[in-house]
PDB file of C-alpha atoms in Angstrom:
ATOM      1  CA  UNK A   1      12.126  -8.240  -4.404  1.00  0.00           C
ATOM      2  CA  UNK A   2      13.441  -4.959  -4.996  1.00  0.00           C
ATOM      3  CA  UNK A   3      11.437  -1.608  -4.964  1.00  0.00           C
ATOM      4  CA  UNK A   4      10.859   0.010  -8.309  1.00  0.00           C
ATOM      5  CA  UNK A   5      10.506   3.831  -7.966  1.00  0.00           C
ATOM      6  CA  UNK A   6       7.163   5.205  -9.302  1.00  0.00           C
ATOM      7  CA  UNK A   7       9.118   7.273 -11.897  1.00  0.00           C
ATOM      8  CA  UNK A   8      10.526   4.103 -13.380  1.00  0.00           C
ATOM      9  CA  UNK A   9       7.024   2.639 -13.470  1.00  0.00           C
ATOM     10  CA  UNK A  10       5.686   5.638 -15.233  1.00  0.00           C
ATOM     11  CA  UNK A  11       8.493   5.222 -17.798  1.00  0.00           C
ATOM     12  CA  UNK A  12       7.393   1.624 -18.347  1.00  0.00           C
ATOM     13  CA  UNK A  13       4.083   2.959 -18.892  1.00  0.00           C
ATOM     14  CA  UNK A  14       5.028   5.412 -21.429  1.00  0.00           C
ATOM     15  CA  UNK A  15       7.434   3.002 -23.202  1.00  0.00           C
ATOM     16  CA  UNK A  16       4.606   0.359 -23.441  1.00  0.00           C
ATOM     17  CA  UNK A  17       2.872   2.617 -26.176  1.00  0.00           C
ATOM     18  CA  UNK A  18       5.776   1.785 -28.543  1.00  0.00           C
ATOM     19  CA  UNK A  19       7.894  -1.114 -27.364  1.00  0.00           C
ATOM     20  CA  UNK A  20       7.246  -4.834 -26.335  1.00  0.00           C
ATOM     21  CA  UNK A  21       7.440  -6.072 -22.940  1.00  0.00           C
ATOM     22  CA  UNK A  22      10.720  -7.834 -23.673  1.00  0.00           C
ATOM     23  CA  UNK A  23      12.218  -4.639 -25.185  1.00  0.00           C
ATOM     24  CA  UNK A  24      11.153  -2.637 -22.109  1.00  0.00           C
ATOM     25  CA  UNK A  25      12.540  -5.120 -19.638  1.00  0.00           C
ATOM     26  CA  UNK A  26      15.914  -5.198 -21.566  1.00  0.00           C
ATOM     27  CA  UNK A  27      16.106  -1.292 -21.534  1.00  0.00           C
ATOM     28  CA  UNK A  28      14.964  -0.847 -17.918  1.00  0.00           C
ATOM     29  CA  UNK A  29      17.018  -3.612 -16.532  1.00  0.00           C
ATOM     30  CA  UNK A  30      14.106  -5.539 -15.035  1.00  0.00           C
ATOM     31  CA  UNK A  31      12.231  -8.838 -15.661  1.00  0.00           C
ATOM     32  CA  UNK A  32       9.424  -9.038 -18.271  1.00  0.00           C
ATOM     33  CA  UNK A  33       7.265 -10.232 -15.395  1.00  0.00           C
ATOM     34  CA  UNK A  34       7.841  -6.944 -13.561  1.00  0.00           C
ATOM     35  CA  UNK A  35       6.797  -4.937 -16.625  1.00  0.00           C
ATOM     36  CA  UNK A  36       3.624  -6.979 -17.090  1.00  0.00           C
ATOM     37  CA  UNK A  37       2.792  -6.526 -13.462  1.00  0.00           C
ATOM     38  CA  UNK A  38       3.242  -2.613 -13.605  1.00  0.00           C
ATOM     39  CA  UNK A  39       0.936  -2.527 -16.791  1.00  0.00           C
ATOM     40  CA  UNK A  40      -1.590  -4.847 -15.136  1.00  0.00           C
ATOM     41  CA  UNK A  41      -1.592  -2.658 -11.953  1.00  0.00           C
ATOM     42  CA  UNK A  42      -2.220   0.401 -14.197  1.00  0.00           C
ATOM     43  CA  UNK A  43      -5.038  -1.171 -15.985  1.00  0.00           C
ATOM     44  CA  UNK A  44      -6.711  -2.225 -12.700  1.00  0.00           C
ATOM     45  CA  UNK A  45      -6.260   0.865 -10.603  1.00  0.00           C
ATOM     46  CA  UNK A  46      -5.413   3.646 -13.063  1.00  0.00           C
ATOM     47  CA  UNK A  47      -2.164   4.112 -11.168  1.00  0.00           C
ATOM     48  CA  UNK A  48       1.426   2.622 -11.267  1.00  0.00           C
ATOM     49  CA  UNK A  49       1.444   1.865  -7.576  1.00  0.00           C
ATOM     50  CA  UNK A  50      -0.767  -0.040  -5.362  1.00  0.00           C
ATOM     51  CA  UNK A  51      -1.780   1.371  -1.932  1.00  0.00           C
ATOM     52  CA  UNK A  52      -0.039  -0.461   0.833  1.00  0.00           C
ATOM     53  CA  UNK A  53      -2.074  -2.896   2.626  1.00  0.00           C
ATOM     54  CA  UNK A  54      -2.899  -2.311   6.259  1.00  0.00           C
ATOM     55  CA  UNK A  55      -0.423  -4.206   8.451  1.00  0.00           C
ATOM     56  CA  UNK A  56      -1.477  -5.804  11.635  1.00  0.00           C
ATOM     57  CA  UNK A  57      -4.927  -6.205  13.308  1.00  0.00           C
ATOM     58  CA  UNK A  58      -7.117  -3.059  13.230  1.00  0.00           C
ATOM     59  CA  UNK A  59      -8.036  -1.501  16.512  1.00  0.00           C
ATOM     60  CA  UNK A  60     -11.582  -2.282  17.531  1.00  0.00           C
ATOM     61  CA  UNK A  61     -12.077   0.902  19.567  1.00  0.00           C
ATOM     62  CA  UNK A  62     -11.380   4.563  18.751  1.00  0.00           C
ATOM     63  CA  UNK A  63      -9.524   6.642  21.376  1.00  0.00           C
ATOM     64  CA  UNK A  64     -12.667   7.861  23.110  1.00  0.00           C
ATOM     65  CA  UNK A  65     -14.371   4.400  22.971  1.00  0.00           C
ATOM     66  CA  UNK A  66     -11.260   2.960  24.704  1.00  0.00           C
ATOM     67  CA  UNK A  67     -11.256   5.649  27.521  1.00  0.00           C
ATOM     68  CA  UNK A  68     -14.993   4.986  27.960  1.00  0.00           C
ATOM     69  CA  UNK A  69     -14.526   1.199  28.253  1.00  0.00           C
ATOM     70  CA  UNK A  70     -11.726   1.818  30.942  1.00  0.00           C
ATOM     71  CA  UNK A  71     -14.110   3.913  32.844  1.00  0.00           C
ATOM     72  CA  UNK A  72     -16.922   1.424  32.578  1.00  0.00           C
ATOM     73  CA  UNK A  73     -14.654  -1.354  33.907  1.00  0.00           C
ATOM     74  CA  UNK A  74     -13.293   0.760  36.754  1.00  0.00           C
ATOM     75  CA  UNK A  75     -15.653   3.632  37.669  1.00  0.00           C
ATOM     76  CA  UNK A  76     -13.289   4.937  40.318  1.00  0.00           C
ATOM     77  CA  UNK A  77     -10.096   5.268  38.070  1.00  0.00           C
ATOM     78  CA  UNK A  78      -8.249   8.357  38.401  1.00  0.00           C
ATOM     79  CA  UNK A  79      -7.333  10.552  35.387  1.00  0.00           C
ATOM     80  CA  UNK A  80      -3.601   9.880  35.714  1.00  0.00           C
ATOM     81  CA  UNK A  81      -4.272   6.150  35.627  1.00  0.00           C
ATOM     82  CA  UNK A  82      -5.936   6.491  32.159  1.00  0.00           C
TER      83      UNK A  82
END
Protein backbone atom coordinates (compact mmCIF):
# COMPACT_ATOMS: atom_id res chain seq x y z
CA UNK A 1 0.00 0.00 0.00
CA UNK A 2 1.51 3.33 -0.99
CA UNK A 3 1.29 6.53 1.03
CA UNK A 4 -0.94 9.30 -0.29
CA UNK A 5 0.18 12.79 0.76
CA UNK A 6 -2.29 14.90 2.76
CA UNK A 7 -2.33 17.48 -0.05
CA UNK A 8 -3.65 14.85 -2.44
CA UNK A 9 -6.25 13.76 0.11
CA UNK A 10 -7.36 17.40 0.44
CA UNK A 11 -7.69 17.49 -3.34
CA UNK A 12 -9.86 14.36 -3.28
CA UNK A 13 -12.07 16.04 -0.68
CA UNK A 14 -12.42 19.20 -2.79
CA UNK A 15 -13.11 17.23 -5.96
CA UNK A 16 -15.78 15.15 -4.22
CA UNK A 17 -18.07 18.20 -4.17
CA UNK A 18 -18.49 18.01 -7.96
CA UNK A 19 -17.17 14.67 -9.21
CA UNK A 20 -18.01 11.01 -8.65
CA UNK A 21 -15.69 8.59 -6.91
CA UNK A 22 -14.89 6.93 -10.24
CA UNK A 23 -14.04 10.26 -11.89
CA UNK A 24 -11.81 11.31 -9.00
CA UNK A 25 -9.93 8.00 -9.00
CA UNK A 26 -9.29 8.29 -12.74
CA UNK A 27 -7.98 11.85 -12.42
CA UNK A 28 -5.86 11.26 -9.31
CA UNK A 29 -4.55 7.87 -10.41
CA UNK A 30 -5.68 5.85 -7.42
CA UNK A 31 -8.41 3.30 -6.81
CA UNK A 32 -12.04 4.18 -6.13
CA UNK A 33 -11.63 2.36 -2.81
CA UNK A 34 -8.89 4.81 -1.82
CA UNK A 35 -11.15 7.75 -2.65
CA UNK A 36 -13.98 6.25 -0.58
CA UNK A 37 -11.59 5.58 2.31
CA UNK A 38 -10.33 9.19 2.32
CA UNK A 39 -13.90 10.51 2.28
CA UNK A 40 -14.96 8.12 5.05
CA UNK A 41 -11.99 9.14 7.20
CA UNK A 42 -12.97 12.78 6.75
CA UNK A 43 -16.59 12.07 7.70
CA UNK A 44 -15.50 10.16 10.83
CA UNK A 45 -12.69 12.41 12.07
CA UNK A 46 -13.04 15.77 10.33
CA UNK A 47 -9.50 15.30 8.98
CA UNK A 48 -8.13 13.60 5.89
CA UNK A 49 -5.54 11.56 7.83
CA UNK A 50 -5.87 9.35 10.85
CA UNK A 51 -3.47 9.69 13.75
CA UNK A 52 -0.95 6.87 13.73
CA UNK A 53 -1.62 4.08 16.18
CA UNK A 54 0.74 3.59 19.06
CA UNK A 55 3.17 0.86 18.12
CA UNK A 56 4.40 -1.58 20.70
CA UNK A 57 3.53 -2.17 24.29
CA UNK A 58 3.15 1.03 26.33
CA UNK A 59 5.45 1.51 29.29
CA UNK A 60 3.85 0.77 32.62
CA UNK A 61 6.11 3.12 34.57
CA UNK A 62 7.08 6.74 34.06
CA UNK A 63 10.72 7.74 34.44
CA UNK A 64 10.50 8.62 38.13
CA UNK A 65 8.38 5.56 38.95
CA UNK A 66 10.97 3.36 37.25
CA UNK A 67 13.81 4.86 39.31
CA UNK A 68 11.77 4.49 42.50
CA UNK A 69 11.11 0.83 41.70
CA UNK A 70 14.86 0.21 41.21
CA UNK A 71 15.64 1.82 44.58
CA UNK A 72 12.89 -0.20 46.31
CA UNK A 73 14.32 -3.44 44.90
CA UNK A 74 17.90 -2.54 45.76
CA UNK A 75 18.08 0.22 48.44
CA UNK A 76 21.89 0.30 48.42
CA UNK A 77 22.10 0.96 44.66
CA UNK A 78 24.58 3.69 43.66
CA UNK A 79 23.61 6.65 41.46
CA UNK A 80 25.87 5.58 38.59
CA UNK A 81 24.20 2.13 38.64
CA UNK A 82 20.79 3.67 37.90
